[in-house]
GROMACS .gro file of C-alpha atoms in nm:
model
  262
    1UNK     CA    1 -12.414  -4.970  16.270
    2UNK     CA    2 -12.120  -5.174  16.192
    3UNK     CA    3 -11.936  -4.870  16.062
    4UNK     CA    4 -12.032  -4.675  16.347
    5UNK     CA    5 -11.876  -4.966  16.593
    6UNK     CA    6 -11.562  -4.967  16.381
    7UNK     CA    7 -11.501  -4.591  16.414
    8UNK     CA    8 -11.576  -4.598  16.811
    9UNK     CA    9 -11.319  -4.899  16.812
   10UNK     CA   10 -11.051  -4.713  16.637
   11UNK     CA   11 -11.101  -4.388  16.859
   12UNK     CA   12 -11.099  -4.594  17.193
   13UNK     CA   13 -10.791  -4.803  17.072
   14UNK     CA   14 -10.541  -4.516  17.138
   15UNK     CA   15 -10.734  -4.406  17.443
   16UNK     CA   16 -10.679  -4.757  17.606
   17UNK     CA   17 -10.327  -4.777  17.492
   18UNK     CA   18 -10.269  -4.421  17.693
   19UNK     CA   19 -10.451  -4.550  18.003
   20UNK     CA   20 -10.350  -4.898  17.999
   21UNK     CA   21 -10.013  -4.934  17.802
   22UNK     CA   22  -9.642  -4.895  17.921
   23UNK     CA   23  -9.338  -4.785  17.771
   24UNK     CA   24  -9.078  -5.069  17.832
   25UNK     CA   25  -8.692  -4.978  17.810
   26UNK     CA   26  -8.433  -5.265  17.810
   27UNK     CA   27  -8.089  -5.203  17.836
   28UNK     CA   28  -7.816  -5.504  17.791
   29UNK     CA   29  -7.438  -5.475  17.800
   30UNK     CA   30  -7.210  -5.773  17.763
   31UNK     CA   31  -6.925  -5.656  17.509
   32UNK     CA   32  -7.164  -5.387  17.336
   33UNK     CA   33  -7.450  -5.198  17.447
   34UNK     CA   34  -7.811  -5.302  17.317
   35UNK     CA   35  -8.124  -5.075  17.395
   36UNK     CA   36  -8.474  -5.159  17.314
   37UNK     CA   37  -8.770  -4.967  17.347
   38UNK     CA   38  -9.126  -5.128  17.353
   39UNK     CA   39  -9.497  -5.044  17.413
   40UNK     CA   40  -9.791  -5.300  17.379
   41UNK     CA   41  -9.573  -5.603  17.287
   42UNK     CA   42  -9.374  -5.435  16.997
   43UNK     CA   43  -9.026  -5.385  17.053
   44UNK     CA   44  -8.788  -5.170  16.837
   45UNK     CA   45  -8.421  -5.193  16.889
   46UNK     CA   46  -8.279  -4.853  16.910
   47UNK     CA   47  -7.901  -4.955  16.975
   48UNK     CA   48  -7.803  -5.302  16.813
   49UNK     CA   49  -7.482  -5.506  16.961
   50UNK     CA   50  -7.476  -5.706  16.627
   51UNK     CA   51  -7.206  -5.644  16.372
   52UNK     CA   52  -7.332  -5.569  16.026
   53UNK     CA   53  -7.235  -5.872  15.797
   54UNK     CA   54  -7.111  -5.809  15.441
   55UNK     CA   55  -7.262  -6.010  15.178
   56UNK     CA   56  -7.008  -6.221  14.994
   57UNK     CA   57  -7.025  -6.218  14.613
   58UNK     CA   58  -7.115  -6.551  14.437
   59UNK     CA   59  -6.876  -6.742  14.271
   60UNK     CA   60  -6.945  -6.755  13.905
   61UNK     CA   61  -6.793  -7.101  13.849
   62UNK     CA   62  -7.041  -7.255  14.068
   63UNK     CA   63  -7.351  -7.095  13.885
   64UNK     CA   64  -7.550  -7.303  13.627
   65UNK     CA   65  -7.593  -6.962  13.431
   66UNK     CA   66  -7.299  -6.732  13.500
   67UNK     CA   67  -7.395  -6.498  13.198
   68UNK     CA   68  -7.733  -6.442  13.387
   69UNK     CA   69  -7.566  -6.399  13.730
   70UNK     CA   70  -7.298  -6.146  13.561
   71UNK     CA   71  -7.577  -5.947  13.413
   72UNK     CA   72  -7.759  -5.914  13.749
   73UNK     CA   73  -7.463  -5.802  13.914
   74UNK     CA   74  -7.386  -5.546  13.652
   75UNK     CA   75  -7.759  -5.421  13.681
   76UNK     CA   76  -7.714  -5.422  14.070
   77UNK     CA   77  -7.377  -5.216  14.011
   78UNK     CA   78  -7.561  -4.943  13.791
   79UNK     CA   79  -7.863  -4.929  14.037
   80UNK     CA   80  -7.599  -4.838  14.289
   81UNK     CA   81  -7.422  -4.572  14.108
   82UNK     CA   82  -7.761  -4.425  14.010
   83UNK     CA   83  -7.850  -4.413  14.397
   84UNK     CA   84  -7.513  -4.302  14.472
   85UNK     CA   85  -7.546  -3.995  14.209
   86UNK     CA   86  -7.911  -3.921  14.376
   87UNK     CA   87  -7.767  -3.920  14.703
   88UNK     CA   88  -7.469  -3.677  14.620
   89UNK     CA   89  -7.734  -3.460  14.434
   90UNK     CA   90  -7.953  -3.456  14.751
   91UNK     CA   91  -7.654  -3.382  14.977
   92UNK     CA   92  -7.554  -3.079  14.757
   93UNK     CA   93  -7.897  -2.942  14.767
   94UNK     CA   94  -7.950  -2.995  15.150
   95UNK     CA   95  -7.602  -2.825  15.221
   96UNK     CA   96  -7.707  -2.548  14.974
   97UNK     CA   97  -8.037  -2.541  15.172
   98UNK     CA   98  -7.855  -2.538  15.494
   99UNK     CA   99  -7.604  -2.252  15.403
  100UNK     CA  100  -7.907  -2.035  15.308
  101UNK     CA  101  -8.088  -2.110  15.631
  102UNK     CA  102  -7.789  -2.040  15.821
  103UNK     CA  103  -7.734  -1.686  15.654
  104UNK     CA  104  -8.106  -1.629  15.721
  105UNK     CA  105  -8.055  -1.718  16.077
  106UNK     CA  106  -7.728  -1.505  16.121
  107UNK     CA  107  -7.944  -1.193  15.961
  108UNK     CA  108  -8.209  -1.255  16.190
  109UNK     CA  109  -7.966  -1.286  16.504
  110UNK     CA  110  -7.810  -0.954  16.390
  111UNK     CA  111  -8.152  -0.776  16.371
  112UNK     CA  112  -8.228  -0.914  16.720
  113UNK     CA  113  -7.903  -0.799  16.858
  114UNK     CA  114  -7.985  -0.438  16.747
  115UNK     CA  115  -8.316  -0.484  16.975
  116UNK     CA  116  -8.309  -0.379  17.332
  117UNK     CA  117  -8.317  -0.678  17.554
  118UNK     CA  118  -8.371  -0.740  17.926
  119UNK     CA  119  -8.110  -0.854  18.164
  120UNK     CA  120  -8.025  -1.218  18.128
  121UNK     CA  121  -8.008  -1.447  18.452
  122UNK     CA  122  -7.649  -1.492  18.593
  123UNK     CA  123  -7.489  -1.823  18.704
  124UNK     CA  124  -7.665  -1.826  19.064
  125UNK     CA  125  -8.020  -1.772  18.920
  126UNK     CA  126  -7.929  -2.039  18.642
  127UNK     CA  127  -7.827  -2.285  18.897
  128UNK     CA  128  -8.147  -2.211  19.124
  129UNK     CA  129  -8.354  -2.289  18.814
  130UNK     CA  130  -8.190  -2.601  18.715
  131UNK     CA  131  -8.198  -2.695  19.111
  132UNK     CA  132  -8.566  -2.637  19.124
  133UNK     CA  133  -8.645  -2.842  18.803
  134UNK     CA  134  -8.442  -3.159  18.951
  135UNK     CA  135  -8.646  -3.131  19.241
  136UNK     CA  136  -8.960  -3.121  19.035
  137UNK     CA  137  -8.832  -3.406  18.848
  138UNK     CA  138  -8.772  -3.621  19.150
  139UNK     CA  139  -9.111  -3.548  19.304
  140UNK     CA  140  -9.300  -3.640  18.955
  141UNK     CA  141  -9.107  -3.948  18.898
  142UNK     CA  142  -9.091  -4.062  19.235
  143UNK     CA  143  -9.270  -4.399  19.230
  144UNK     CA  144  -9.338  -4.395  18.853
  145UNK     CA  145  -9.053  -4.576  18.709
  146UNK     CA  146  -9.020  -4.949  18.782
  147UNK     CA  147  -8.675  -5.123  18.749
  148UNK     CA  148  -8.628  -5.478  18.694
  149UNK     CA  149  -8.277  -5.614  18.726
  150UNK     CA  150  -8.278  -5.918  18.518
  151UNK     CA  151  -7.923  -5.960  18.567
  152UNK     CA  152  -7.614  -5.772  18.656
  153UNK     CA  153  -7.283  -5.964  18.718
  154UNK     CA  154  -6.970  -5.785  18.727
  155UNK     CA  155  -6.638  -5.984  18.758
  156UNK     CA  156  -6.345  -5.732  18.895
  157UNK     CA  157  -6.019  -5.817  18.717
  158UNK     CA  158  -5.717  -5.604  18.681
  159UNK     CA  159  -5.431  -5.856  18.635
  160UNK     CA  160  -5.282  -5.743  18.993
  161UNK     CA  161  -5.430  -5.915  19.330
  162UNK     CA  162  -5.394  -5.616  19.524
  163UNK     CA  163  -5.547  -5.358  19.266
  164UNK     CA  164  -5.818  -5.617  19.231
  165UNK     CA  165  -5.917  -5.624  19.583
  166UNK     CA  166  -5.922  -5.251  19.574
  167UNK     CA  167  -6.119  -5.182  19.296
  168UNK     CA  168  -6.363  -5.456  19.404
  169UNK     CA  169  -6.420  -5.268  19.734
  170UNK     CA  170  -6.464  -4.956  19.575
  171UNK     CA  171  -6.718  -5.099  19.309
  172UNK     CA  172  -6.918  -5.268  19.589
  173UNK     CA  173  -6.976  -5.002  19.812
  174UNK     CA  174  -7.046  -4.760  19.486
  175UNK     CA  175  -7.317  -5.020  19.376
  176UNK     CA  176  -7.467  -5.074  19.719
  177UNK     CA  177  -7.504  -4.701  19.760
  178UNK     CA  178  -7.648  -4.615  19.424
  179UNK     CA  179  -7.878  -4.907  19.449
  180UNK     CA  180  -8.002  -4.815  19.800
  181UNK     CA  181  -8.051  -4.450  19.689
  182UNK     CA  182  -8.261  -4.546  19.399
  183UNK     CA  183  -8.469  -4.786  19.616
  184UNK     CA  184  -8.523  -4.515  19.904
  185UNK     CA  185  -8.559  -4.208  19.693
  186UNK     CA  186  -8.736  -4.323  19.361
  187UNK     CA  187  -8.871  -4.673  19.321
  188UNK     CA  188  -8.846  -5.036  19.486
  189UNK     CA  189  -8.614  -5.262  19.268
  190UNK     CA  190  -8.750  -5.568  19.155
  191UNK     CA  191  -8.468  -5.878  19.159
  192UNK     CA  192  -8.412  -6.214  19.247
  193UNK     CA  193  -8.136  -6.397  19.463
  194UNK     CA  194  -7.846  -6.434  19.242
  195UNK     CA  195  -7.943  -6.186  18.991
  196UNK     CA  196  -7.688  -5.913  19.116
  197UNK     CA  197  -7.358  -6.018  19.196
  198UNK     CA  198  -7.043  -5.845  19.197
  199UNK     CA  199  -6.709  -6.067  19.284
  200UNK     CA  200  -6.351  -6.025  19.231
  201UNK     CA  201  -6.175  -6.264  18.981
  202UNK     CA  202  -5.810  -6.264  19.031
  203UNK     CA  203  -5.721  -6.485  18.736
  204UNK     CA  204  -5.878  -6.220  18.499
  205UNK     CA  205  -5.671  -5.954  18.341
  206UNK     CA  206  -5.990  -5.732  18.266
  207UNK     CA  207  -6.324  -5.649  18.432
  208UNK     CA  208  -6.635  -5.810  18.267
  209UNK     CA  209  -6.968  -5.681  18.290
  210UNK     CA  210  -7.295  -5.871  18.205
  211UNK     CA  211  -7.599  -5.644  18.278
  212UNK     CA  212  -7.976  -5.662  18.170
  213UNK     CA  213  -8.201  -5.415  18.308
  214UNK     CA  214  -8.576  -5.310  18.203
  215UNK     CA  215  -8.722  -4.976  18.303
  216UNK     CA  216  -9.086  -4.945  18.281
  217UNK     CA  217  -9.320  -4.632  18.308
  218UNK     CA  218  -9.694  -4.616  18.210
  219UNK     CA  219  -9.772  -4.402  17.921
  220UNK     CA  220 -10.003  -4.183  18.106
  221UNK     CA  221  -9.758  -4.105  18.365
  222UNK     CA  222  -9.502  -4.025  18.111
  223UNK     CA  223  -9.738  -3.784  17.949
  224UNK     CA  224  -9.805  -3.635  18.282
  225UNK     CA  225  -9.444  -3.620  18.381
  226UNK     CA  226  -9.371  -3.453  18.042
  227UNK     CA  227  -9.640  -3.180  18.067
  228UNK     CA  228  -9.525  -3.104  18.438
  229UNK     CA  229  -9.166  -3.076  18.362
  230UNK     CA  230  -9.259  -2.839  18.058
  231UNK     CA  231  -9.487  -2.617  18.298
  232UNK     CA  232  -9.222  -2.620  18.556
  233UNK     CA  233  -8.943  -2.501  18.291
  234UNK     CA  234  -9.171  -2.213  18.183
  235UNK     CA  235  -9.243  -2.123  18.545
  236UNK     CA  236  -8.905  -2.129  18.665
  237UNK     CA  237  -8.748  -1.952  18.345
  238UNK     CA  238  -8.990  -1.674  18.424
  239UNK     CA  239  -8.881  -1.652  18.802
  240UNK     CA  240  -8.515  -1.638  18.685
  241UNK     CA  241  -8.576  -1.362  18.452
  242UNK     CA  242  -8.781  -1.175  18.720
  243UNK     CA  243  -8.472  -1.225  18.949
  244UNK     CA  244  -8.232  -1.087  18.677
  245UNK     CA  245  -8.459  -0.782  18.633
  246UNK     CA  246  -8.497  -0.701  19.005
  247UNK     CA  247  -8.110  -0.766  19.045
  248UNK     CA  248  -8.038  -0.485  18.765
  249UNK     CA  249  -8.284  -0.262  18.900
  250UNK     CA  250  -8.134  -0.272  19.270
  251UNK     CA  251  -7.802  -0.223  19.113
  252UNK     CA  252  -7.902   0.056  18.911
  253UNK     CA  253  -8.079   0.225  19.231
  254UNK     CA  254  -7.749   0.159  19.446
  255UNK     CA  255  -7.542   0.343  19.162
  256UNK     CA  256  -7.777   0.654  19.163
  257UNK     CA  257  -7.767   0.662  19.540
  258UNK     CA  258  -7.370   0.626  19.569
  259UNK     CA  259  -7.253   0.834  19.244
  260UNK     CA  260  -6.889   0.783  19.163
  261UNK     CA  261  -6.686   1.067  19.215
  262UNK     CA  262  -6.369   1.145  19.003
   0.00000   0.00000   0.00000
């Protein structure tokens, strides 16, 4: 009976995560960009803003047993050399495999080129497909993505007072338009007084940005959006192909009715 309850719990856990869990993306920018993705309290840093620190070698004169430290360092160097050799061999095999795969794809492409194909959608038909997909994306994402502006401070500085004032006006107008568009068309923006400020800094020679934004969406909504967009893409691509076929057919009929005379 206990084993049955354990199996049921293991099966129910991913279902509960899908139904109740959320995907959280945090974007932080000061001097560098930092991106974190998390769900159910587990966060993974996708893009780090920290610089990698190189380990300084230990000074042998301060060691109690320099011979032991030297032997350890030599062993590390041998392992590093072996690892580099294995990596080089793997790289060579990978390049060989990639070359063979490229040749196979080239051969398949040449064989497919010999087969008769239907007409391809032109620029207008492709643009119609992209526009339809963007409208669909707007409908399925509206109200499902939550944005929290934890912090957004932009200090406009150019080193020139007149240029700073002009740039400040452009940035304020653009930021206001963008935020109003997001709030009216997509989702309500969560923010507190003082979290979002744009101000001119006439003493600074460059603009500084301090941004911390959190995007959140339910996992079930994300899956639903992905499925909806995949189905919409297949449907719109089929429509574009049908339009291309009708266009070519109409063109052939017009050519048959109005033959060219030499």
